mmCIF file of C-alpha atoms in Angstrom:
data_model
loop_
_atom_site.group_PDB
_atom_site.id
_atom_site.type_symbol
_atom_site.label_atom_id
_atom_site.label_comp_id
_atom_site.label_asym_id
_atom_site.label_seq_id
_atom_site.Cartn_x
_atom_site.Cartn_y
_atom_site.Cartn_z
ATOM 1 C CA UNK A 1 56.202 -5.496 -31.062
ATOM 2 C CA UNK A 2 53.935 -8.422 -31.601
ATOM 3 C CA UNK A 3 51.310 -5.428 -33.104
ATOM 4 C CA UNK A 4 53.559 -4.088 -35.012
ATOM 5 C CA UNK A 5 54.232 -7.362 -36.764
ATOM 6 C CA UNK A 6 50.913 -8.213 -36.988
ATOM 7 C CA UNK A 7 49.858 -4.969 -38.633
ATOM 8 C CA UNK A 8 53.000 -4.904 -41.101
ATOM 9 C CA UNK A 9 51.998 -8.877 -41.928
ATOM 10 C CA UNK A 10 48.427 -7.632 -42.976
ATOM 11 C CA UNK A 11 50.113 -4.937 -45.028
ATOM 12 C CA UNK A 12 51.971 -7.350 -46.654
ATOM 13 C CA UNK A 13 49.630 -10.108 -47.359
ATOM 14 C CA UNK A 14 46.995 -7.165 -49.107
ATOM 15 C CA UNK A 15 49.631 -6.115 -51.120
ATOM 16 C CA UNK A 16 50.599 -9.245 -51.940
ATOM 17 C CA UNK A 17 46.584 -10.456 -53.053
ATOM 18 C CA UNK A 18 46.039 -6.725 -54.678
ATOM 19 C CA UNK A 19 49.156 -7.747 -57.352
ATOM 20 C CA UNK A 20 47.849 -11.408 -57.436
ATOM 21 C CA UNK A 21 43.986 -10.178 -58.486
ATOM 22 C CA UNK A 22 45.489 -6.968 -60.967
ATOM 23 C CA UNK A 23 47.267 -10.544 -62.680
ATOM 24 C CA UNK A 24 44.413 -12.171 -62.826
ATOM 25 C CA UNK A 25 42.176 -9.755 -64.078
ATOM 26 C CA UNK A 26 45.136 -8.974 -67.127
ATOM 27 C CA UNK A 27 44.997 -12.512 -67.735
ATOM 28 C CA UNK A 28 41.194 -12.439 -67.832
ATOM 29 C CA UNK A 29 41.261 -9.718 -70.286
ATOM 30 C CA UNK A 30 44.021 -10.984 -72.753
ATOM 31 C CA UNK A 31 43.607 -14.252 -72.900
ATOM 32 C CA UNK A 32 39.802 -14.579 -72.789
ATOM 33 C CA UNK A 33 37.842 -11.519 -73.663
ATOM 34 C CA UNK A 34 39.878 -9.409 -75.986
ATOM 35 C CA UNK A 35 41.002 -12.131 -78.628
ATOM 36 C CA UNK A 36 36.876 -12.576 -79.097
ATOM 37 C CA UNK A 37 36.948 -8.787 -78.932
ATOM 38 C CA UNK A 38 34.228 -9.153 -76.373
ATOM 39 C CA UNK A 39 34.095 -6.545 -73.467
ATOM 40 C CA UNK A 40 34.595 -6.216 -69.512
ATOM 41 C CA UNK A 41 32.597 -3.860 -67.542
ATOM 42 C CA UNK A 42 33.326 -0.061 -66.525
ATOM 43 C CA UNK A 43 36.487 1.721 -67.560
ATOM 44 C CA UNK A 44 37.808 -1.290 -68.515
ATOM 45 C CA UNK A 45 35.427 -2.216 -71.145
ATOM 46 C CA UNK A 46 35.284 1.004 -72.191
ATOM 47 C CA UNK A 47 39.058 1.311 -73.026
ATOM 48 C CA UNK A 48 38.502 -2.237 -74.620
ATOM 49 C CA UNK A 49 35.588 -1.240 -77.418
ATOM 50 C CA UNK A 50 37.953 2.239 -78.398
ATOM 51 C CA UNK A 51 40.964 0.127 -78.733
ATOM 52 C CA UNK A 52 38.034 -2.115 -81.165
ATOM 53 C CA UNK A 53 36.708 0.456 -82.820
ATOM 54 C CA UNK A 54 39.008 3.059 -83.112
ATOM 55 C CA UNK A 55 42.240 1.225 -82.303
ATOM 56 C CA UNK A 56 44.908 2.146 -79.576
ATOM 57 C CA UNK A 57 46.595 0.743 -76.830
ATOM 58 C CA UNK A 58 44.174 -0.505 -74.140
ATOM 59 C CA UNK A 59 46.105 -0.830 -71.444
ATOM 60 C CA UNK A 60 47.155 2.923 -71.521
ATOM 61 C CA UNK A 61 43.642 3.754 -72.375
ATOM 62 C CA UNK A 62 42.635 2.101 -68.854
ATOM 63 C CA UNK A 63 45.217 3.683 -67.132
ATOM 64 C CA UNK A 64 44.255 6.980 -68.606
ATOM 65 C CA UNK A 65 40.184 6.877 -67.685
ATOM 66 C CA UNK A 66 40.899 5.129 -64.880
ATOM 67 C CA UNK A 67 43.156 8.275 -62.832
ATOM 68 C CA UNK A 68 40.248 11.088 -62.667
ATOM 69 C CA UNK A 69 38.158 7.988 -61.112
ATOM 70 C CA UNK A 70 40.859 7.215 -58.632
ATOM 71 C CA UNK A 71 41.481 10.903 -57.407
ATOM 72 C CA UNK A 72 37.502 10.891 -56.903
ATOM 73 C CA UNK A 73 37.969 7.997 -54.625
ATOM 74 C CA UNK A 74 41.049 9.365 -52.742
ATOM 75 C CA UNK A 75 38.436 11.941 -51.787
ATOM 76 C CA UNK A 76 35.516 9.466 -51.195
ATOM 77 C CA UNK A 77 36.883 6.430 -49.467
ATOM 78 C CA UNK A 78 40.501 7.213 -48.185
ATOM 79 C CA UNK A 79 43.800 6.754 -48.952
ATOM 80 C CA UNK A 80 44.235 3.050 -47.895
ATOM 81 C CA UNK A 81 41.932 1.760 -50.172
ATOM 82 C CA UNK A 82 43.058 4.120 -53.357
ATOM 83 C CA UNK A 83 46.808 3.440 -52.853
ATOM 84 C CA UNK A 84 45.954 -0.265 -53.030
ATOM 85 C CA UNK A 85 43.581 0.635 -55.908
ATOM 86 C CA UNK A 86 46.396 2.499 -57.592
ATOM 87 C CA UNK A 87 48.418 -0.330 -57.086
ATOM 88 C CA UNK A 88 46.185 -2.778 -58.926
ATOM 89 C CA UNK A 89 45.513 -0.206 -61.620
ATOM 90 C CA UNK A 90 49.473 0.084 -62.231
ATOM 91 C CA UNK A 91 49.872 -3.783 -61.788
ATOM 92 C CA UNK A 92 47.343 -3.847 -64.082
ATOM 93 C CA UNK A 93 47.957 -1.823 -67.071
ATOM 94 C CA UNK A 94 51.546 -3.257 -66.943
ATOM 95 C CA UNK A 95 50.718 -6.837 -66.768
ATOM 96 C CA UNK A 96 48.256 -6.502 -70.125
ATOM 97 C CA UNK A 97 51.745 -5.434 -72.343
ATOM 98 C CA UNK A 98 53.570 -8.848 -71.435
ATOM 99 C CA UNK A 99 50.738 -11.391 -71.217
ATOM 100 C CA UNK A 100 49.825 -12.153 -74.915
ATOM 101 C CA UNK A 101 46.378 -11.812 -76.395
ATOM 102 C CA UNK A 102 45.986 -15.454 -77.174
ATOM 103 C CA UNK A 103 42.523 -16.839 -76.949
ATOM 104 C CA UNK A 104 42.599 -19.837 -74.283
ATOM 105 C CA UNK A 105 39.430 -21.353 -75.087
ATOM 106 C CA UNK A 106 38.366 -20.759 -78.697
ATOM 107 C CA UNK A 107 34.509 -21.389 -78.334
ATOM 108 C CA UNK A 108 33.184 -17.305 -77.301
ATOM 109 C CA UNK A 109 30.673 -19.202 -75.200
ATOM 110 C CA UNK A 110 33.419 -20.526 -72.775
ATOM 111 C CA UNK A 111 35.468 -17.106 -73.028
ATOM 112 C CA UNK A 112 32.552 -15.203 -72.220
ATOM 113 C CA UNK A 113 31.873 -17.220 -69.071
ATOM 114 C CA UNK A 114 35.508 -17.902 -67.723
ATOM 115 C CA UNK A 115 36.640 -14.761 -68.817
ATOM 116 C CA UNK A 116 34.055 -13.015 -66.316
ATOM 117 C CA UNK A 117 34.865 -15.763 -63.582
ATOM 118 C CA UNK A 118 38.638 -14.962 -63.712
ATOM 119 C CA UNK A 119 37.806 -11.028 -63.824
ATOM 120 C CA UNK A 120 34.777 -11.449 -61.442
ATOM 121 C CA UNK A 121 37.721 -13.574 -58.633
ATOM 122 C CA UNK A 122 40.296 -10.698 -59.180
ATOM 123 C CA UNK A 123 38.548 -8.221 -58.688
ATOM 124 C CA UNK A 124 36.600 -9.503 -55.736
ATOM 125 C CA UNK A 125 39.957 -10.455 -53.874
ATOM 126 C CA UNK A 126 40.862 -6.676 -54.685
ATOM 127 C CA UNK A 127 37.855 -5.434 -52.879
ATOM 128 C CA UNK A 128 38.181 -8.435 -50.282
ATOM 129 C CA UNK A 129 41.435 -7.068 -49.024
ATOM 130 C CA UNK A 130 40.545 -3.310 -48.737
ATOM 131 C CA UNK A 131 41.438 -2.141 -52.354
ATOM 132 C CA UNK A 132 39.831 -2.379 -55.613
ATOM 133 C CA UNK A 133 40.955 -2.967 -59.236
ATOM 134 C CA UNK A 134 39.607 0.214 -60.132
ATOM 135 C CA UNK A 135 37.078 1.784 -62.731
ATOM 136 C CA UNK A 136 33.962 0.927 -62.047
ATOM 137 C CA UNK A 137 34.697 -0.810 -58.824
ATOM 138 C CA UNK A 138 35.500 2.532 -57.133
ATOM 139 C CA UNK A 139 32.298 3.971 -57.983
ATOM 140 C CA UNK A 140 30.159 1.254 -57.080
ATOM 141 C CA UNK A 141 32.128 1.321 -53.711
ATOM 142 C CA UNK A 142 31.002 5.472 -53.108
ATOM 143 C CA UNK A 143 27.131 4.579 -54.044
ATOM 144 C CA UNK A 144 27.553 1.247 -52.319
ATOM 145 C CA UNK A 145 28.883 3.013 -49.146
ATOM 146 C CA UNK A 146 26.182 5.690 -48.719
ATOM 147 C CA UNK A 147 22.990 3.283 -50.291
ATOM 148 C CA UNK A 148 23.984 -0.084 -49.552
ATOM 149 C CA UNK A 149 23.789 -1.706 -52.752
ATOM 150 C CA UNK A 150 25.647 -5.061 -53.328
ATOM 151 C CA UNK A 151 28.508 -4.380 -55.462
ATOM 152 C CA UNK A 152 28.946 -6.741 -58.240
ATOM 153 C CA UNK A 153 24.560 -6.362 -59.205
ATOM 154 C CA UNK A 154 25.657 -2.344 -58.833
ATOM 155 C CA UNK A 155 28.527 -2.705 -61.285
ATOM 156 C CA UNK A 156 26.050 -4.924 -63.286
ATOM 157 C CA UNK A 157 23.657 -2.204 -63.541
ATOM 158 C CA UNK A 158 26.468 0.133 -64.353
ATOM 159 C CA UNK A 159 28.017 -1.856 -67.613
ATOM 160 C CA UNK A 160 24.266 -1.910 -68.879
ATOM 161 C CA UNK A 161 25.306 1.350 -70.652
ATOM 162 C CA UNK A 162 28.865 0.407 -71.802
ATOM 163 C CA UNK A 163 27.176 -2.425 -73.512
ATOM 164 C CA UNK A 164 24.728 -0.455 -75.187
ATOM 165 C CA UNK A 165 26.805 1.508 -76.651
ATOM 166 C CA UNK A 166 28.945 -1.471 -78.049
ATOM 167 C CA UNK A 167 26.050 -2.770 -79.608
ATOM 168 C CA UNK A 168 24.984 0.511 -80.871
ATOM 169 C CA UNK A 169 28.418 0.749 -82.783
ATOM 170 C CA UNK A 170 29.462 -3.026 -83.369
ATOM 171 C CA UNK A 171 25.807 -3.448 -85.227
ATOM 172 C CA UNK A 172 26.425 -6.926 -83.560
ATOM 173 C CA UNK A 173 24.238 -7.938 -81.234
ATOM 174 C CA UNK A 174 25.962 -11.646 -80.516
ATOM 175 C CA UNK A 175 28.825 -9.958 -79.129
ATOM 176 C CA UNK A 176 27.515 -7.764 -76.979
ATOM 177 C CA UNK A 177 24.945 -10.462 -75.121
ATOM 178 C CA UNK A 178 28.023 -12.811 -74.758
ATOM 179 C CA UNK A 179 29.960 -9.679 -73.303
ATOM 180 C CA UNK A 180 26.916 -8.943 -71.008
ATOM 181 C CA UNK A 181 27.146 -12.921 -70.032
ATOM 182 C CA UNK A 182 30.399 -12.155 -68.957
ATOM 183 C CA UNK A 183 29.745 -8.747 -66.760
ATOM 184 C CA UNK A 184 27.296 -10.646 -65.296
ATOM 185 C CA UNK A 185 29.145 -13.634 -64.143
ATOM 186 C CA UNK A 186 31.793 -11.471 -62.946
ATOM 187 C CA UNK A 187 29.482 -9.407 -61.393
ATOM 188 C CA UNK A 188 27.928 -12.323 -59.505
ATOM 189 C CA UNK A 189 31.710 -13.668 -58.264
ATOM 190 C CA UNK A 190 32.514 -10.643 -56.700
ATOM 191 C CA UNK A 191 29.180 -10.745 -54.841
ATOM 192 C CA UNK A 192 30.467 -14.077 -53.646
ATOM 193 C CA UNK A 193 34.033 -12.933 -52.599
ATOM 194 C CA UNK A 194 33.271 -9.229 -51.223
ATOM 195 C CA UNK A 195 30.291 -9.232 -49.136
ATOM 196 C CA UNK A 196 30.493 -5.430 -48.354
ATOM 197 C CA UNK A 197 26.961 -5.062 -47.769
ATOM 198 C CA UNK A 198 26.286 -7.210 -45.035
ATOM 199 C CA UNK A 199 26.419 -5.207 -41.668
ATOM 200 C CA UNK A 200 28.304 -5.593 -38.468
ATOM 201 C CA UNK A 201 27.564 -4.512 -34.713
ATOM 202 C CA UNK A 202 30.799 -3.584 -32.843
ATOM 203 C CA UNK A 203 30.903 -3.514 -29.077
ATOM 204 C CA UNK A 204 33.959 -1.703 -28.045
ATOM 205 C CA UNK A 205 34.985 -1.765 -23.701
ATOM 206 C CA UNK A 206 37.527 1.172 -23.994
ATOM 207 C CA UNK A 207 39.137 3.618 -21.762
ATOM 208 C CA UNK A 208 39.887 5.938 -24.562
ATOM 209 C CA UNK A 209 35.831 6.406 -25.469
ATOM 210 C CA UNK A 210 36.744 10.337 -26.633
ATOM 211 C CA UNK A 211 39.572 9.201 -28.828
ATOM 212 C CA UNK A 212 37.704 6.082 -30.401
ATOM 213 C CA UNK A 213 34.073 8.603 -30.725
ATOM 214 C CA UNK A 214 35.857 11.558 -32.398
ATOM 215 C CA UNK A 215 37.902 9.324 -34.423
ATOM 216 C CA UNK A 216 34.850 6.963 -35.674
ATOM 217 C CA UNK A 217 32.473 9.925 -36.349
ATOM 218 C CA UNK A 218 34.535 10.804 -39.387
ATOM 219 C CA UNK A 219 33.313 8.182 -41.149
ATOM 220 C CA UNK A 220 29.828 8.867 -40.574
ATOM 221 C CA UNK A 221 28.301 6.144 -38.591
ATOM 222 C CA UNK A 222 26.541 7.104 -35.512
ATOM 223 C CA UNK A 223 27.748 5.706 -32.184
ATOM 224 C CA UNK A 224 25.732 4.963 -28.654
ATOM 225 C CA UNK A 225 28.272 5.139 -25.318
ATOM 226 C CA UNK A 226 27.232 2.908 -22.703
ATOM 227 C CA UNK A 227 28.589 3.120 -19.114
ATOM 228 C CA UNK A 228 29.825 -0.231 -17.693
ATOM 229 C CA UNK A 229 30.965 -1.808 -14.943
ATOM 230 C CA UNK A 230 33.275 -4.908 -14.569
ATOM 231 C CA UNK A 231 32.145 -7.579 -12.740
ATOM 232 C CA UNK A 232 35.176 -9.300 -11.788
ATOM 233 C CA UNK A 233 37.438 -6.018 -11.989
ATOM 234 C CA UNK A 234 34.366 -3.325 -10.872
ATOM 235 C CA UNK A 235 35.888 -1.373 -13.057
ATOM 236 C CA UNK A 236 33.845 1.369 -14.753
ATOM 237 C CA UNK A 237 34.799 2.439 -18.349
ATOM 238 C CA UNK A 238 32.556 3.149 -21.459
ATOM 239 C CA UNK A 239 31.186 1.026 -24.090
ATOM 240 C CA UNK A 240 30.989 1.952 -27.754
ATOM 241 C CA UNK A 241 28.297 0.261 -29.753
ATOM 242 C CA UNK A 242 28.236 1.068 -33.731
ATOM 243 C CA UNK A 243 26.749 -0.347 -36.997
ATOM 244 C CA UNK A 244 29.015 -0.735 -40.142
ATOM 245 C CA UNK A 245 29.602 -2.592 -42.793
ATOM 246 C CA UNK A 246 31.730 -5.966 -43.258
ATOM 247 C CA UNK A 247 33.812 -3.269 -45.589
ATOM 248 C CA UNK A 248 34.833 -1.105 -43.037
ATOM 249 C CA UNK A 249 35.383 -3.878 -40.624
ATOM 250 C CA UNK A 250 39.193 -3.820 -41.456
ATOM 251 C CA UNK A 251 39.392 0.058 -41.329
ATOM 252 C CA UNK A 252 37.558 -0.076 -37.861
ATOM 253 C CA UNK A 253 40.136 -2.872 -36.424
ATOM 254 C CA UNK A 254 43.182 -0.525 -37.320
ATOM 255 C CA UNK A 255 41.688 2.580 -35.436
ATOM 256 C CA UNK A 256 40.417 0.325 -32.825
ATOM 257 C CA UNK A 257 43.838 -1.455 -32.295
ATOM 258 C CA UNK A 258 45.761 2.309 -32.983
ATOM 259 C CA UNK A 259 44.016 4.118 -30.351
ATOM 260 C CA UNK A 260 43.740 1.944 -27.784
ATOM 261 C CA UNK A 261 45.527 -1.831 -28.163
ATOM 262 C CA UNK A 262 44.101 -2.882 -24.797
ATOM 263 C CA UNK A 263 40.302 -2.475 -25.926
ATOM 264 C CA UNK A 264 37.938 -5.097 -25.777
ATOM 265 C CA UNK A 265 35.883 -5.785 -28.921
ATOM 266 C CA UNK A 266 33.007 -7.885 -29.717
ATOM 267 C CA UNK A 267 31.828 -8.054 -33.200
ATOM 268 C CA UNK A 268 28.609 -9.784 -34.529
ATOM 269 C CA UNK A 269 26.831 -10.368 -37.762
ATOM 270 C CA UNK A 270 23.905 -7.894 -38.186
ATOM 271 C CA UNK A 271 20.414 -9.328 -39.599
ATOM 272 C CA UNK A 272 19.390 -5.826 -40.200
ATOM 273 C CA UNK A 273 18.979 -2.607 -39.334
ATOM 274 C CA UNK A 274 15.944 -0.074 -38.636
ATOM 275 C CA UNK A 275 16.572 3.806 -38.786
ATOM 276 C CA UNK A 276 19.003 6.205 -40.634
ATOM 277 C CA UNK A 277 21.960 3.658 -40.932
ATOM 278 C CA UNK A 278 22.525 4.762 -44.795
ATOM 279 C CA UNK A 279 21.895 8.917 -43.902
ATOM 280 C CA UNK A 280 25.346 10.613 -43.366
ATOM 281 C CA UNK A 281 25.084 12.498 -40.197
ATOM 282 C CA UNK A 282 25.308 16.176 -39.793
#
C-alpha cells in the first residue's frame, strides 16, 4: 500500500511541476519575448517569427509543429516522458490565449535576459521531472540519449539556425542577437536544472536478476551479473551492476521497485566512463 502511495504521489507531484513549467514558459513567451517580437528557441521560436512575419496564431502554430515531433519521441523515449510532454505542450498552447502579450520590462535588454531565465526554469523543471516542454527539447533528448550531449548547449546549437533565418528575413540584426542572448540564457538554466548527462552506477542485490536483465536491456545499456553472498544472511542471489544516466534514474527506480520491491539498490555518482557506454547494443 505504502508503494502504491508513494508511486501515485510521484505521479502527482510531476504532473503537478509539468503544468507549473508549461505556465511559466507561456508567461515567458507573452509577457517577455513576443511584445519585443524577439524569439525562443526550436519549434517555439519558429511558430513565433511566422506569426511575425507572416501573421497567425502562435500558439496553434506550436501546437501544430510541435505533434509530428512528439509522435517521433513516443517512438524514441517512451510513453512516460511524451504523455507528460504532451501535457506541457497542451498546457502550453492553452495558457498563451489567456495570458496577455504585455511587455513586463520595457528595456529588450532585460526581456531578452529574463525572458530566457523564465523559459530556460520551465523548461528545465519539465525535463527535471521526466517530461519535456516539447519542440526542440524532445530532440535534443534522442541525440542527447544516444551521444551524451548536455541539453540546454545542444538546444543552443540547435536555435543557431532558427535565428539565422530570423535575421535573414527581419534584415535586423539587433533583434536577432538579443533573441540569441535569450536562447542562450535559457539554454544555460536548463543545464543548471536537468543534469541529464551526468552518469550513474546502479548496484542492484535482486532475486529476480532474469526479470530486472530482460527488462533493463530494452533500453540499451549493458549490464554485468555478479554472484553474491550475504554475510549475515549467507544468502546467495545476483547482483546487477549498470551505467545510466541521471535521466533514466527515475525510469530505472520504477522497474526496479515494479519487478522486485524487496531489491536492494545502491546508486552512485559516476566520474566517467571508458568503453561503448554511448553504442546501442545489438
Amino acid at each position: 500500500m505504502a508503494y502504491y502511495a508513494r508511486k501515485v504521489s510521484r505521479r502527482f507531484i510531476a504532473i503537478v511541476l509539468t503544468v507549473a513549467s508549461a505556465v511559466l514558459v507561456a508567461a515567458g513567451f507573452n509577457q517577455l519575448l513576443i511584445p519585443h517580437q524577439l524569439l525562443s528557441g526550436g519549434v517555439s521560436g519558429i511558430s513565433m517569427m511566422i506569426g511575425y512575419l507572416l501573421g497567425g496564431n502562435i500558439s496553434l502554430l506550436y501546437f501544430i509543429l510541435n505533434v509530428p515531433i512528439l509522435i517521433w519521441g513516443w517512438i524514441e523515449l517512451g510513453k512516460r516522458f511524451v504523455l507528460l510532454s504532451i501535457l506541457s505542450v497542451l498546457v502550453t498552447t492553452i495558457t498563451l490565449q489567456f495570458i496577455p502579450v504585455r511587455p513586463l520590462a520595457d528595456d529588450i535588454l532585460l526581456a531578452s535576459v529574463f525572458g530566457g531565465i523564465i523559459v530556460g526554469f520551465g523548461s528545465g523543471l519539465s525535463l527535471r521531472y521526466g517530461g519535456s516542454s516539447g519542440g526542440f527539447d524532445i530532440i535534443a533528448s534522442i541525440v542527447s540519449r544516444k551521444r551524451d550531449y548536455p541539453v540546454g548547449m545542444f538546444i543552443f546549437i540547435l536555435n543557431g539556425a532558427v535565428i539565422a533565418a530570423l535575421a535573414w528575413f527581419t534584415r535586423d540584426p539587433d533583434i536577432a542577437l538579443y533573441s540569441l542572448l535569450s536562447i542562450y540564457t535559457a539554454g544555460k538554466v536548463v543545464d543548471l536544472i536537468h543534469v541529464r548527462h551526468v552518469k550513474i552506477t546502479a548496484f542492484i542485490v535482486t532475486q529476480k536478476s532474469d526479470q530486472l536483465v530482460k527488462k533493463l536491456l530494452e533500453v540499451k545499456r549493458g549490464i554485468t551479473i555478479i554472484r553474491t553472498k550475504g554475510a549475515f544472511t549467507e544468502h546467495e542471489q545476483d547482483m546487477l551492476m549498470t551505467v545510466t544516466t541521471r535521466y533514466e534514474l527515475a525510469e530505472l527506480r520504477k522497474t526496479i521497485l515494479t519487478l522486485d520491491p524487496k531489491a536492494f539498490v545502491n546508486i552512485v555518482e559516476t566520474v566517467g566512463v571508458i568503453g561503448q557506454f554511448h553504442k546501442p547494443l545489438p
